[in-house]
Amino acid sequence: MNMLTRGLATGVIALFAASGAMAEAADDNLVINGDIEIVTRTEAPAHLSDTMDEVMSGWLFRGEETRAMEADDFDNPGMIFVEQGEDTWNTAEGTEGKSCADCHGASSEMAGVRPVYPKYVEAAGEVRTLETQVNDCRENRMGAEKWGYTSGEMVNMIALLSSVSRGLPVNVAIDGPAQSTWEKGKEIYYTRFGQLELSCANCHEDNYGNMIRADHLSQGQINGFPTYRLKNNKLNAVQSRFKGCVRDTRAETFKPGSPEFVALELYVGSRGNGLSVEGPSVRN
Amino acid sequence: MATGVKPRVKVPKSAAAGETITIKTLISHKMESGQRKDSDGNLIPRSIINRFTCDFNDQNVVDIELDPAISTNPYLEFDATVPEAGTFKFTWYDDDGDIYEESKEIAIG
């Protein structure tokens, strides 16, 4: 009996020690395939200078095994979906009988596109996400049907476009014609929603690094999207994650693709300016 | 008939004679367990990879039986000792009778 009690006590201490160690962001470097160096922490962009000194990728807030999965494409389950996106890239569709590759060339030619989205598109007169641009191509250049905003095909395509930009710094423009949308996104970020009255900032700015029950709060950076989540075995679009977060505050959520979420994506994206594109990343 | 099935393997290009290397394999496959029902309540027939083998120069390395509880896109990782240069041959057996094969050369040096 005595032995049992002691055994239990040791177990409890070990548990506390483990959770204590978890509360810090990991001190680790991410190099994918021994080749692509990923910036997972860097100086905060100028517009955040009053708020924080350093911005950190969500990768640093995950466990050792999860971090290791992202360091090798073979171990990263998200890469299966990138391959499926690559197949779609080369498949002709729609009334024009064109594939993405017919206009854009190889998918690797698209390196540098992901890091600047969402951005103001002159021809459309509005800030657009990469998803909106993909659907614009499908409708107007291919004569194909639009994909659902967070559908499997769409997420695979965004994962492909992210994967070819891995290692490049996120660099969304917040001034000029994008500024009003950016201000709107900022307002949403700091607005408390739902019965729990939580804003994005309450968790991801005031409490990153702390535990929220069993989970380790990150800064809520979106440089790693689309994200392969171990909890649902699939790639998750950034705006699906926004929806999940807002839902968790017990609020009516905005729809993925809505002007509110586009503005929020621009603002949250700008908070990660300087971090490397990581998608498809691996998270819990 | 399983669709979108694609095998992948990762084997070092070379090893020292007698060295133990790690081999990683992954096959994209839906691994339908046969226990789920569709929206009309009909049982979805079982469709899984039921066996995986790896041979090195016609000598068996592993022979694995897979069961319905194994999830989508089965990933198998194992060690093998390489006595000489040769070829690893990987084979996946599908419930529907299809066989998927992949092979990788390894050099000594």
mmCIF file of C-alpha atoms in Angstrom:
data_model
loop_
_atom_site.group_PDB
_atom_site.id
_atom_site.type_symbol
_atom_site.label_atom_id
_atom_site.label_comp_id
_atom_site.label_asym_id
_atom_site.label_seq_id
_atom_site.Cartn_x
_atom_site.Cartn_y
_atom_site.Cartn_z
ATOM 1 C CA MET A 1 0.000 0.000 0.000
ATOM 2 C CA ASN A 2 2.747 2.339 1.015
ATOM 3 C CA MET A 3 4.649 1.494 -2.135
ATOM 4 C CA LEU A 4 1.565 2.149 -4.215
ATOM 5 C CA THR A 5 1.019 5.586 -2.695
ATOM 6 C CA ARG A 6 4.636 6.478 -3.320
ATOM 7 C CA GLY A 7 4.391 5.257 -6.866
ATOM 8 C CA LEU A 8 1.343 7.428 -7.443
ATOM 9 C CA ALA A 9 2.957 10.470 -5.858
ATOM 10 C CA THR A 10 5.976 10.123 -8.146
ATOM 11 C CA GLY A 11 3.639 9.800 -11.104
ATOM 12 C CA VAL A 12 1.834 13.015 -10.189
ATOM 13 C CA ILE A 13 5.101 14.922 -9.805
ATOM 14 C CA ALA A 14 6.292 13.635 -13.156
ATOM 15 C CA LEU A 15 3.036 14.816 -14.718
ATOM 16 C CA PHE A 16 3.430 18.341 -13.354
ATOM 17 C CA ALA A 17 7.031 18.467 -14.440
ATOM 18 C CA ALA A 18 6.030 17.429 -17.955
ATOM 19 C CA SER A 19 3.286 20.061 -18.250
ATOM 20 C CA GLY A 20 5.611 22.698 -16.797
ATOM 21 C CA ALA A 21 8.176 22.006 -19.494
ATOM 22 C CA MET A 22 5.451 22.195 -22.162
ATOM 23 C CA ALA A 23 4.489 25.744 -21.302
ATOM 24 C CA GLU A 24 7.471 27.262 -23.092
ATOM 25 C CA ALA A 25 7.751 27.422 -26.846
ATOM 26 C CA ALA A 26 10.271 24.861 -28.030
ATOM 27 C CA ASP A 27 13.862 25.875 -28.594
ATOM 28 C CA ASP A 28 14.244 24.145 -31.914
ATOM 29 C CA ASN A 29 15.016 24.766 -35.568
ATOM 30 C CA LEU A 30 13.026 23.491 -38.504
ATOM 31 C CA VAL A 31 14.814 22.348 -41.642
ATOM 32 C CA ILE A 32 12.577 20.439 -44.035
ATOM 33 C CA ASN A 33 14.179 17.509 -45.892
ATOM 34 C CA GLY A 34 17.542 18.707 -44.614
ATOM 35 C CA ASP A 35 17.274 21.439 -47.220
ATOM 36 C CA ILE A 36 14.577 24.095 -46.758
ATOM 37 C CA GLU A 37 15.327 26.302 -43.771
ATOM 38 C CA ILE A 38 12.187 27.562 -42.108
ATOM 39 C CA VAL A 39 12.110 30.760 -40.060
ATOM 40 C CA THR A 40 9.963 29.790 -37.070
ATOM 41 C CA ARG A 41 10.734 32.838 -34.927
ATOM 42 C CA THR A 42 11.625 36.333 -35.974
ATOM 43 C CA GLU A 43 11.276 39.969 -35.027
ATOM 44 C CA ALA A 44 7.655 41.110 -34.944
ATOM 45 C CA PRO A 45 6.531 43.268 -37.898
ATOM 46 C CA ALA A 46 6.483 47.027 -37.279
ATOM 47 C CA HIS A 47 2.726 47.274 -36.818
ATOM 48 C CA LEU A 48 2.976 44.920 -33.809
ATOM 49 C CA SER A 49 5.826 46.796 -32.122
ATOM 50 C CA ASP A 50 3.623 47.925 -29.205
ATOM 51 C CA THR A 51 2.309 44.411 -28.662
ATOM 52 C CA MET A 52 5.086 41.858 -28.947
ATOM 53 C CA ASP A 53 8.767 41.599 -29.759
ATOM 54 C CA GLU A 54 8.882 38.252 -31.464
ATOM 55 C CA VAL A 55 6.523 36.295 -33.680
ATOM 56 C CA MET A 56 6.613 32.501 -33.516
ATOM 57 C CA SER A 57 5.275 29.767 -35.738
ATOM 58 C CA GLY A 58 2.775 27.341 -34.204
ATOM 59 C CA TRP A 59 5.361 24.639 -34.930
ATOM 60 C CA LEU A 60 7.265 25.728 -31.807
ATOM 61 C CA PHE A 61 4.229 25.057 -29.629
ATOM 62 C CA ARG A 62 3.809 21.427 -30.625
ATOM 63 C CA GLY A 63 5.374 18.286 -29.190
ATOM 64 C CA GLU A 64 8.639 16.775 -30.321
ATOM 65 C CA GLU A 65 7.109 13.957 -32.401
ATOM 66 C CA THR A 66 4.699 16.315 -34.156
ATOM 67 C CA ARG A 67 7.541 18.714 -34.927
ATOM 68 C CA ALA A 68 9.631 15.869 -36.356
ATOM 69 C CA MET A 69 6.833 14.838 -38.735
ATOM 70 C CA GLU A 70 7.016 18.179 -40.475
ATOM 71 C CA ALA A 71 10.775 18.009 -40.979
ATOM 72 C CA ASP A 72 10.547 15.251 -43.589
ATOM 73 C CA ASP A 73 8.127 15.207 -46.511
ATOM 74 C CA PHE A 74 7.837 11.446 -46.296
ATOM 75 C CA ASP A 75 6.665 11.668 -42.694
ATOM 76 C CA ASN A 76 4.387 14.660 -43.335
ATOM 77 C CA PRO A 77 0.918 13.242 -44.060
ATOM 78 C CA GLY A 78 -0.050 16.552 -45.654
ATOM 79 C CA MET A 79 2.230 15.802 -48.605
ATOM 80 C CA ILE A 80 -0.168 13.103 -49.862
ATOM 81 C CA PHE A 81 -2.658 15.903 -50.475
ATOM 82 C CA VAL A 82 -0.006 18.028 -52.155
ATOM 83 C CA GLU A 83 0.534 15.157 -54.609
ATOM 84 C CA GLN A 84 -3.192 15.004 -55.251
ATOM 85 C CA GLY A 85 -3.143 18.775 -55.839
ATOM 86 C CA GLU A 86 -0.291 18.272 -58.307
ATOM 87 C CA ASP A 87 -2.396 15.731 -60.255
ATOM 88 C CA THR A 88 -5.231 18.259 -60.426
ATOM 89 C CA TRP A 89 -2.784 21.002 -61.492
ATOM 90 C CA ASN A 90 -1.944 18.977 -64.598
ATOM 91 C CA THR A 91 -5.494 17.852 -65.428
ATOM 92 C CA ALA A 92 -7.448 19.745 -68.097
ATOM 93 C CA GLU A 93 -10.983 20.650 -67.065
ATOM 94 C CA GLY A 94 -13.916 22.797 -68.132
ATOM 95 C CA THR A 95 -15.179 24.055 -71.474
ATOM 96 C CA GLU A 96 -11.800 25.558 -72.428
ATOM 97 C CA GLY A 97 -10.076 22.195 -71.978
ATOM 98 C CA LYS A 98 -7.239 23.811 -70.089
ATOM 99 C CA SER A 99 -5.331 22.752 -66.989
ATOM 100 C CA CYS A 100 -3.623 25.066 -64.512
ATOM 101 C CA ALA A 101 -0.302 24.017 -66.042
ATOM 102 C CA ASP A 102 -1.351 25.182 -69.540
ATOM 103 C CA CYS A 103 -1.211 28.825 -68.437
ATOM 104 C CA HIS A 104 1.037 28.766 -65.389
ATOM 105 C CA GLY A 105 3.593 26.086 -66.309
ATOM 106 C CA ALA A 106 4.928 23.759 -63.646
ATOM 107 C CA SER A 107 3.520 24.201 -60.157
ATOM 108 C CA SER A 108 7.018 25.153 -58.965
ATOM 109 C CA GLU A 109 6.719 28.277 -61.137
ATOM 110 C CA MET A 110 4.204 29.512 -58.565
ATOM 111 C CA ALA A 111 6.838 29.910 -55.846
ATOM 112 C CA GLY A 112 6.403 33.322 -54.269
ATOM 113 C CA VAL A 113 2.660 33.544 -54.857
ATOM 114 C CA ARG A 114 1.431 32.130 -51.543
ATOM 115 C CA PRO A 115 3.431 34.530 -49.306
ATOM 116 C CA VAL A 116 1.751 37.707 -50.647
ATOM 117 C CA TYR A 117 -1.867 36.565 -50.332
ATOM 118 C CA PRO A 118 -4.402 37.814 -49.373
ATOM 119 C CA LYS A 119 -3.705 40.861 -51.496
ATOM 120 C CA TYR A 120 -5.498 43.695 -53.248
ATOM 121 C CA VAL A 121 -6.295 42.652 -56.793
ATOM 122 C CA GLU A 122 -6.493 45.669 -59.074
ATOM 123 C CA ALA A 123 -8.764 44.055 -61.670
ATOM 124 C CA ALA A 124 -11.282 42.964 -59.048
ATOM 125 C CA GLY A 125 -11.066 46.125 -56.964
ATOM 126 C CA GLU A 126 -10.948 44.153 -53.709
ATOM 127 C CA VAL A 127 -8.695 42.168 -51.409
ATOM 128 C CA ARG A 128 -8.718 38.543 -52.451
ATOM 129 C CA THR A 129 -7.489 35.302 -50.998
ATOM 130 C CA LEU A 130 -5.669 32.664 -52.988
ATOM 131 C CA GLU A 131 -8.849 30.562 -52.893
ATOM 132 C CA THR A 132 -10.861 33.305 -54.597
ATOM 133 C CA GLN A 133 -8.188 33.632 -57.275
ATOM 134 C CA VAL A 134 -8.166 29.874 -57.903
ATOM 135 C CA ASN A 135 -11.924 29.915 -58.380
ATOM 136 C CA ASP A 136 -11.644 32.979 -60.623
ATOM 137 C CA CYS A 137 -9.233 31.014 -62.833
ATOM 138 C CA ARG A 138 -11.537 28.016 -62.872
ATOM 139 C CA GLU A 139 -14.626 30.016 -63.807
ATOM 140 C CA ASN A 140 -13.223 32.554 -66.207
ATOM 141 C CA ARG A 141 -10.181 30.930 -67.765
ATOM 142 C CA MET A 142 -11.022 27.218 -67.671
ATOM 143 C CA GLY A 143 -14.797 27.387 -67.919
ATOM 144 C CA ALA A 144 -14.962 24.921 -65.057
ATOM 145 C CA GLU A 145 -17.163 24.827 -62.013
ATOM 146 C CA LYS A 146 -16.071 26.669 -58.907
ATOM 147 C CA TRP A 147 -14.825 24.620 -56.009
ATOM 148 C CA GLY A 148 -16.321 24.966 -52.534
ATOM 149 C CA TYR A 149 -14.248 27.446 -50.563
ATOM 150 C CA THR A 150 -12.924 24.852 -48.109
ATOM 151 C CA SER A 151 -13.569 21.730 -50.228
ATOM 152 C CA GLY A 152 -11.007 18.955 -50.513
ATOM 153 C CA GLU A 153 -9.927 19.937 -54.033
ATOM 154 C CA MET A 154 -9.462 23.552 -52.991
ATOM 155 C CA VAL A 155 -7.446 22.708 -49.884
ATOM 156 C CA ASN A 156 -5.249 20.324 -51.903
ATOM 157 C CA MET A 157 -4.578 23.063 -54.456
ATOM 158 C CA ILE A 158 -3.722 25.630 -51.774
ATOM 159 C CA ALA A 159 -1.460 23.038 -50.136
ATOM 160 C CA LEU A 160 0.353 22.552 -53.446
ATOM 161 C CA LEU A 161 0.786 26.311 -53.902
ATOM 162 C CA SER A 162 2.031 26.645 -50.315
ATOM 163 C CA SER A 163 4.451 23.748 -50.600
ATOM 164 C CA VAL A 164 6.319 25.328 -53.524
ATOM 165 C CA SER A 165 6.752 28.536 -51.484
ATOM 166 C CA ARG A 166 8.049 26.880 -48.344
ATOM 167 C CA GLY A 167 10.903 28.795 -46.802
ATOM 168 C CA LEU A 168 9.908 32.114 -48.363
ATOM 169 C CA PRO A 169 8.868 34.821 -45.898
ATOM 170 C CA VAL A 170 5.206 35.756 -45.535
ATOM 171 C CA ASN A 171 4.908 39.270 -46.905
ATOM 172 C CA VAL A 172 1.343 40.543 -47.171
ATOM 173 C CA ALA A 173 0.866 44.234 -47.952
ATOM 174 C CA ILE A 174 -1.137 46.192 -45.387
ATOM 175 C CA ASP A 175 -0.914 49.671 -46.847
ATOM 176 C CA GLY A 176 -2.289 51.278 -49.984
ATOM 177 C CA PRO A 177 -5.594 49.900 -51.248
ATOM 178 C CA ALA A 178 -5.436 46.967 -48.793
ATOM 179 C CA GLN A 179 -5.371 49.216 -45.754
ATOM 180 C CA SER A 180 -9.108 49.583 -45.154
ATOM 181 C CA THR A 181 -9.591 45.802 -45.322
ATOM 182 C CA TRP A 182 -6.631 45.337 -43.000
ATOM 183 C CA GLU A 183 -8.159 47.785 -40.475
ATOM 184 C CA LYS A 184 -11.403 45.841 -40.622
ATOM 185 C CA GLY A 185 -9.552 42.584 -39.975
ATOM 186 C CA LYS A 186 -7.753 44.173 -37.055
ATOM 187 C CA GLU A 187 -11.045 45.269 -35.566
ATOM 188 C CA ILE A 188 -12.406 41.719 -35.826
ATOM 189 C CA TYR A 189 -9.223 40.361 -34.206
ATOM 190 C CA TYR A 190 -9.741 42.519 -31.136
ATOM 191 C CA THR A 191 -13.543 42.168 -30.915
ATOM 192 C CA ARG A 192 -14.920 39.790 -28.289
ATOM 193 C CA PHE A 193 -17.339 37.263 -29.765
ATOM 194 C CA GLY A 194 -19.741 34.691 -28.386
ATOM 195 C CA GLN A 195 -21.103 33.738 -25.005
ATOM 196 C CA LEU A 196 -17.553 33.341 -23.719
ATOM 197 C CA GLU A 197 -16.745 36.875 -24.869
ATOM 198 C CA LEU A 198 -13.351 36.037 -26.280
ATOM 199 C CA SER A 199 -11.448 37.866 -28.957
ATOM 200 C CA CYS A 200 -8.624 36.293 -30.965
ATOM 201 C CA ALA A 201 -6.228 38.442 -28.916
ATOM 202 C CA ASN A 202 -7.404 37.078 -25.552
ATOM 203 C CA CYS A 203 -5.889 33.696 -26.336
ATOM 204 C CA HIS A 204 -3.328 34.240 -29.062
ATOM 205 C CA GLU A 205 -1.834 37.553 -27.953
ATOM 206 C CA ASP A 206 -2.335 37.657 -24.167
ATOM 207 C CA ASN A 207 -1.904 33.966 -23.421
ATOM 208 C CA TYR A 208 0.247 32.238 -26.018
ATOM 209 C CA GLY A 209 2.586 29.781 -24.366
ATOM 210 C CA ASN A 210 0.033 29.025 -21.638
ATOM 211 C CA MET A 211 -2.028 25.879 -21.466
ATOM 212 C CA ILE A 212 -5.723 26.084 -22.339
ATOM 213 C CA ARG A 213 -6.795 22.903 -20.600
ATOM 214 C CA ALA A 214 -4.723 20.205 -22.365
ATOM 215 C CA ASP A 215 -3.702 22.340 -25.314
ATOM 216 C CA HIS A 216 -0.720 24.613 -25.694
ATOM 217 C CA LEU A 217 -1.800 28.026 -26.973
ATOM 218 C CA SER A 218 0.180 29.336 -29.910
ATOM 219 C CA GLN A 219 0.218 32.827 -31.356
ATOM 220 C CA GLY A 220 -2.370 31.717 -33.885
ATOM 221 C CA GLN A 221 -0.043 32.363 -36.818
ATOM 222 C CA ILE A 222 -1.322 31.163 -40.187
ATOM 223 C CA ASN A 223 1.981 30.703 -42.041
ATOM 224 C CA GLY A 224 1.573 26.902 -41.772
ATOM 225 C CA PHE A 225 -1.809 26.585 -43.468
ATOM 226 C CA PRO A 226 -3.231 24.399 -44.863
ATOM 227 C CA THR A 227 -2.516 22.339 -41.787
ATOM 228 C CA TYR A 228 -2.649 18.592 -41.419
ATOM 229 C CA ARG A 229 -4.256 18.051 -38.042
ATOM 230 C CA LEU A 230 -3.660 14.760 -36.288
ATOM 231 C CA LYS A 231 -7.074 15.071 -34.645
ATOM 232 C CA ASN A 232 -9.026 14.841 -37.896
ATOM 233 C CA ASN A 233 -6.538 13.188 -40.289
ATOM 234 C CA LYS A 234 -6.897 15.763 -43.020
ATOM 235 C CA LEU A 235 -5.754 19.103 -44.274
ATOM 236 C CA ASN A 236 -7.579 22.059 -42.761
ATOM 237 C CA ALA A 237 -8.052 25.385 -44.514
ATOM 238 C CA VAL A 238 -7.201 28.531 -42.611
ATOM 239 C CA GLN A 239 -10.744 29.862 -42.697
ATOM 240 C CA SER A 240 -12.094 26.525 -41.447
ATOM 241 C CA ARG A 241 -9.816 27.049 -38.470
ATOM 242 C CA PHE A 242 -11.123 30.599 -37.993
ATOM 243 C CA LYS A 243 -14.623 29.172 -38.029
ATOM 244 C CA GLY A 244 -13.672 26.537 -35.446
ATOM 245 C CA CYS A 245 -12.125 29.148 -33.181
ATOM 246 C CA VAL A 246 -15.113 31.502 -33.367
ATOM 247 C CA ARG A 247 -17.448 28.558 -32.788
ATOM 248 C CA ASP A 248 -15.466 27.656 -29.669
ATOM 249 C CA THR A 249 -16.295 31.072 -28.231
ATOM 250 C CA ARG A 250 -19.935 29.945 -28.591
ATOM 251 C CA ALA A 251 -20.675 32.526 -31.249
ATOM 252 C CA GLU A 252 -22.471 32.416 -34.567
ATOM 253 C CA THR A 253 -19.522 32.228 -36.935
ATOM 254 C CA PHE A 254 -18.797 33.995 -40.181
ATOM 255 C CA LYS A 255 -18.715 31.809 -43.276
ATOM 256 C CA PRO A 256 -15.420 30.775 -44.873
ATOM 257 C CA GLY A 257 -14.972 33.101 -47.852
ATOM 258 C CA SER A 258 -17.032 35.889 -46.262
ATOM 259 C CA PRO A 259 -15.671 39.465 -46.376
ATOM 260 C CA GLU A 260 -15.144 39.322 -42.595
ATOM 261 C CA PHE A 261 -12.915 36.243 -42.763
ATOM 262 C CA VAL A 262 -11.019 37.568 -45.796
ATOM 263 C CA ALA A 263 -10.241 40.729 -43.812
ATOM 264 C CA LEU A 264 -9.254 38.641 -40.786
ATOM 265 C CA GLU A 265 -7.006 36.427 -42.932
ATOM 266 C CA LEU A 266 -5.235 39.527 -44.243
ATOM 267 C CA TYR A 267 -4.750 40.888 -40.739
ATOM 268 C CA VAL A 268 -3.634 37.604 -39.141
ATOM 269 C CA GLY A 269 -1.389 36.962 -42.138
ATOM 270 C CA SER A 270 0.277 40.351 -41.586
ATOM 271 C CA ARG A 271 0.993 39.426 -37.959
ATOM 272 C CA GLY A 272 3.205 36.673 -39.342
ATOM 273 C CA ASN A 273 5.081 38.813 -41.873
ATOM 274 C CA GLY A 274 8.655 37.539 -41.765
ATOM 275 C CA LEU A 275 7.874 33.957 -40.778
ATOM 276 C CA SER A 276 8.398 31.348 -43.492
ATOM 277 C CA VAL A 277 5.562 29.757 -45.420
ATOM 278 C CA GLU A 278 5.281 26.259 -43.932
ATOM 279 C CA GLY A 279 2.175 24.727 -45.471
ATOM 280 C CA PRO A 280 1.271 21.954 -45.349
ATOM 281 C CA SER A 281 2.298 21.931 -41.714
ATOM 282 C CA VAL A 282 1.562 19.248 -39.110
ATOM 283 C CA ARG A 283 -0.267 20.169 -35.903
ATOM 284 C CA ASN A 284 -2.383 18.348 -33.339
ATOM 285 C CA MET B 1 -12.143 -1.153 -56.677
ATOM 286 C CA ALA B 2 -9.874 1.123 -54.746
ATOM 287 C CA THR B 3 -8.958 4.333 -56.531
ATOM 288 C CA GLY B 4 -6.090 6.761 -56.065
ATOM 289 C CA VAL B 5 -3.788 4.055 -54.747
ATOM 290 C CA LYS B 6 -0.155 5.063 -54.930
ATOM 291 C CA PRO B 7 2.764 3.363 -53.171
ATOM 292 C CA ARG B 8 5.781 5.300 -51.924
ATOM 293 C CA VAL B 9 9.002 4.091 -50.334
ATOM 294 C CA LYS B 10 12.076 5.745 -48.924
ATOM 295 C CA VAL B 11 15.313 3.792 -48.914
ATOM 296 C CA PRO B 12 18.825 5.264 -48.603
ATOM 297 C CA LYS B 13 20.702 5.207 -51.930
ATOM 298 C CA SER B 14 23.718 3.525 -50.378
ATOM 299 C CA ALA B 15 24.838 1.853 -47.159
ATOM 300 C CA ALA B 16 27.958 0.210 -45.708
ATOM 301 C CA ALA B 17 28.011 -3.599 -45.987
ATOM 302 C CA GLY B 18 26.255 -5.039 -42.929
ATOM 303 C CA GLU B 19 24.716 -1.689 -41.990
ATOM 304 C CA THR B 20 21.209 -1.525 -40.581
ATOM 305 C CA ILE B 21 19.071 0.972 -42.444
ATOM 306 C CA THR B 22 15.573 2.329 -41.849
ATOM 307 C CA ILE B 23 13.004 1.857 -44.569
ATOM 308 C CA LYS B 24 9.801 3.890 -44.689
ATOM 309 C CA THR B 25 6.801 2.933 -46.774
ATOM 310 C CA LEU B 26 3.455 4.569 -47.341
ATOM 311 C CA ILE B 27 0.579 3.651 -49.597
ATOM 312 C CA SER B 28 -2.360 5.949 -50.171
ATOM 313 C CA HIS B 29 -5.415 3.756 -49.730
ATOM 314 C CA LYS B 30 -8.797 4.421 -48.154
ATOM 315 C CA MET B 31 -8.690 1.218 -46.019
ATOM 316 C CA GLU B 32 -12.473 0.863 -45.834
ATOM 317 C CA SER B 33 -13.047 -1.336 -42.785
ATOM 318 C CA GLY B 34 -16.290 -3.004 -43.897
ATOM 319 C CA GLN B 35 -17.988 -1.932 -40.691
ATOM 320 C CA ARG B 36 -19.229 1.485 -41.741
ATOM 321 C CA LYS B 37 -22.598 2.274 -43.279
ATOM 322 C CA ASP B 38 -23.428 4.813 -45.967
ATOM 323 C CA SER B 39 -26.143 7.459 -45.602
ATOM 324 C CA ASP B 40 -28.817 4.923 -46.669
ATOM 325 C CA GLY B 41 -27.785 2.456 -43.978
ATOM 326 C CA ASN B 42 -26.143 -0.045 -46.330
ATOM 327 C CA LEU B 43 -22.877 -1.616 -45.300
ATOM 328 C CA ILE B 44 -19.896 -0.241 -47.256
ATOM 329 C CA PRO B 45 -17.956 -3.312 -48.420
ATOM 330 C CA ARG B 46 -14.532 -3.910 -46.947
ATOM 331 C CA SER B 47 -11.626 -2.776 -49.116
ATOM 332 C CA ILE B 48 -8.214 -2.795 -47.509
ATOM 333 C CA ILE B 49 -4.601 -3.658 -48.137
ATOM 334 C CA ASN B 50 -4.419 -7.034 -46.386
ATOM 335 C CA ARG B 51 -0.746 -7.931 -46.766
ATOM 336 C CA PHE B 52 2.573 -6.202 -47.270
ATOM 337 C CA THR B 53 5.897 -7.823 -48.023
ATOM 338 C CA CYS B 54 9.439 -6.629 -48.553
ATOM 339 C CA ASP B 55 12.121 -8.783 -50.182
ATOM 340 C CA PHE B 56 15.799 -8.108 -50.659
ATOM 341 C CA ASN B 57 17.435 -9.987 -53.531
ATOM 342 C CA ASP B 58 14.627 -12.579 -53.323
ATOM 343 C CA GLN B 59 15.099 -13.041 -49.592
ATOM 344 C CA ASN B 60 12.164 -12.069 -47.422
ATOM 345 C CA VAL B 61 12.673 -9.115 -45.041
ATOM 346 C CA VAL B 62 9.171 -8.622 -43.623
ATOM 347 C CA ASP B 63 5.786 -10.140 -44.306
ATOM 348 C CA ILE B 64 2.995 -8.217 -42.635
ATOM 349 C CA GLU B 65 -0.685 -9.035 -42.364
ATOM 350 C CA LEU B 66 -2.906 -5.954 -42.153
ATOM 351 C CA ASP B 67 -6.360 -5.934 -40.575
ATOM 352 C CA PRO B 68 -9.417 -3.691 -40.939
ATOM 353 C CA ALA B 69 -8.672 -1.525 -37.894
ATOM 354 C CA ILE B 70 -5.648 0.005 -39.646
ATOM 355 C CA SER B 71 -6.356 3.555 -40.722
ATOM 356 C CA THR B 72 -6.211 5.302 -44.087
ATOM 357 C CA ASN B 73 -2.882 5.532 -45.923
ATOM 358 C CA PRO B 74 -0.989 2.835 -43.971
ATOM 359 C CA TYR B 75 2.560 3.829 -43.088
ATOM 360 C CA LEU B 76 5.050 1.084 -42.257
ATOM 361 C CA GLU B 77 8.574 1.663 -41.063
ATOM 362 C CA PHE B 78 11.119 -1.067 -40.356
ATOM 363 C CA ASP B 79 14.852 -1.740 -40.196
ATOM 364 C CA ALA B 80 16.802 -4.007 -42.519
ATOM 365 C CA THR B 81 20.413 -5.115 -42.557
ATOM 366 C CA VAL B 82 22.072 -4.748 -45.945
ATOM 367 C CA PRO B 83 24.722 -7.464 -46.579
ATOM 368 C CA GLU B 84 25.376 -6.564 -50.221
ATOM 369 C CA ALA B 85 24.245 -4.299 -53.040
ATOM 370 C CA GLY B 86 20.890 -5.227 -54.430
ATOM 371 C CA THR B 87 17.228 -4.460 -54.808
ATOM 372 C CA PHE B 88 14.462 -4.067 -52.268
ATOM 373 C CA LYS B 89 11.143 -5.180 -53.667
ATOM 374 C CA PHE B 90 7.948 -4.029 -51.979
ATOM 375 C CA THR B 91 4.527 -5.555 -52.577
ATOM 376 C CA TRP B 92 1.106 -4.526 -51.305
ATOM 377 C CA TYR B 93 -1.876 -6.894 -51.708
ATOM 378 C CA ASP B 94 -5.323 -5.342 -52.075
ATOM 379 C CA ASP B 95 -8.586 -7.072 -51.066
ATOM 380 C CA ASP B 96 -9.822 -6.718 -54.646
ATOM 381 C CA GLY B 97 -6.911 -8.791 -55.947
ATOM 382 C CA ASP B 98 -4.795 -5.872 -57.154
ATOM 383 C CA ILE B 99 -1.096 -5.994 -56.383
ATOM 384 C CA TYR B 100 0.968 -2.829 -56.142
ATOM 385 C CA GLU B 101 4.725 -3.079 -56.507
ATOM 386 C CA GLU B 102 7.672 -0.805 -56.024
ATOM 387 C CA SER B 103 11.402 -1.471 -55.954
ATOM 388 C CA LYS B 104 14.503 0.421 -54.911
ATOM 389 C CA GLU B 105 18.184 -0.212 -55.610
ATOM 390 C CA ILE B 106 20.759 0.144 -52.902
ATOM 391 C CA ALA B 107 24.497 0.380 -53.460
ATOM 392 C CA ILE B 108 27.352 -0.445 -51.099
ATOM 393 C CA GLY B 109 29.730 2.380 -50.380
#
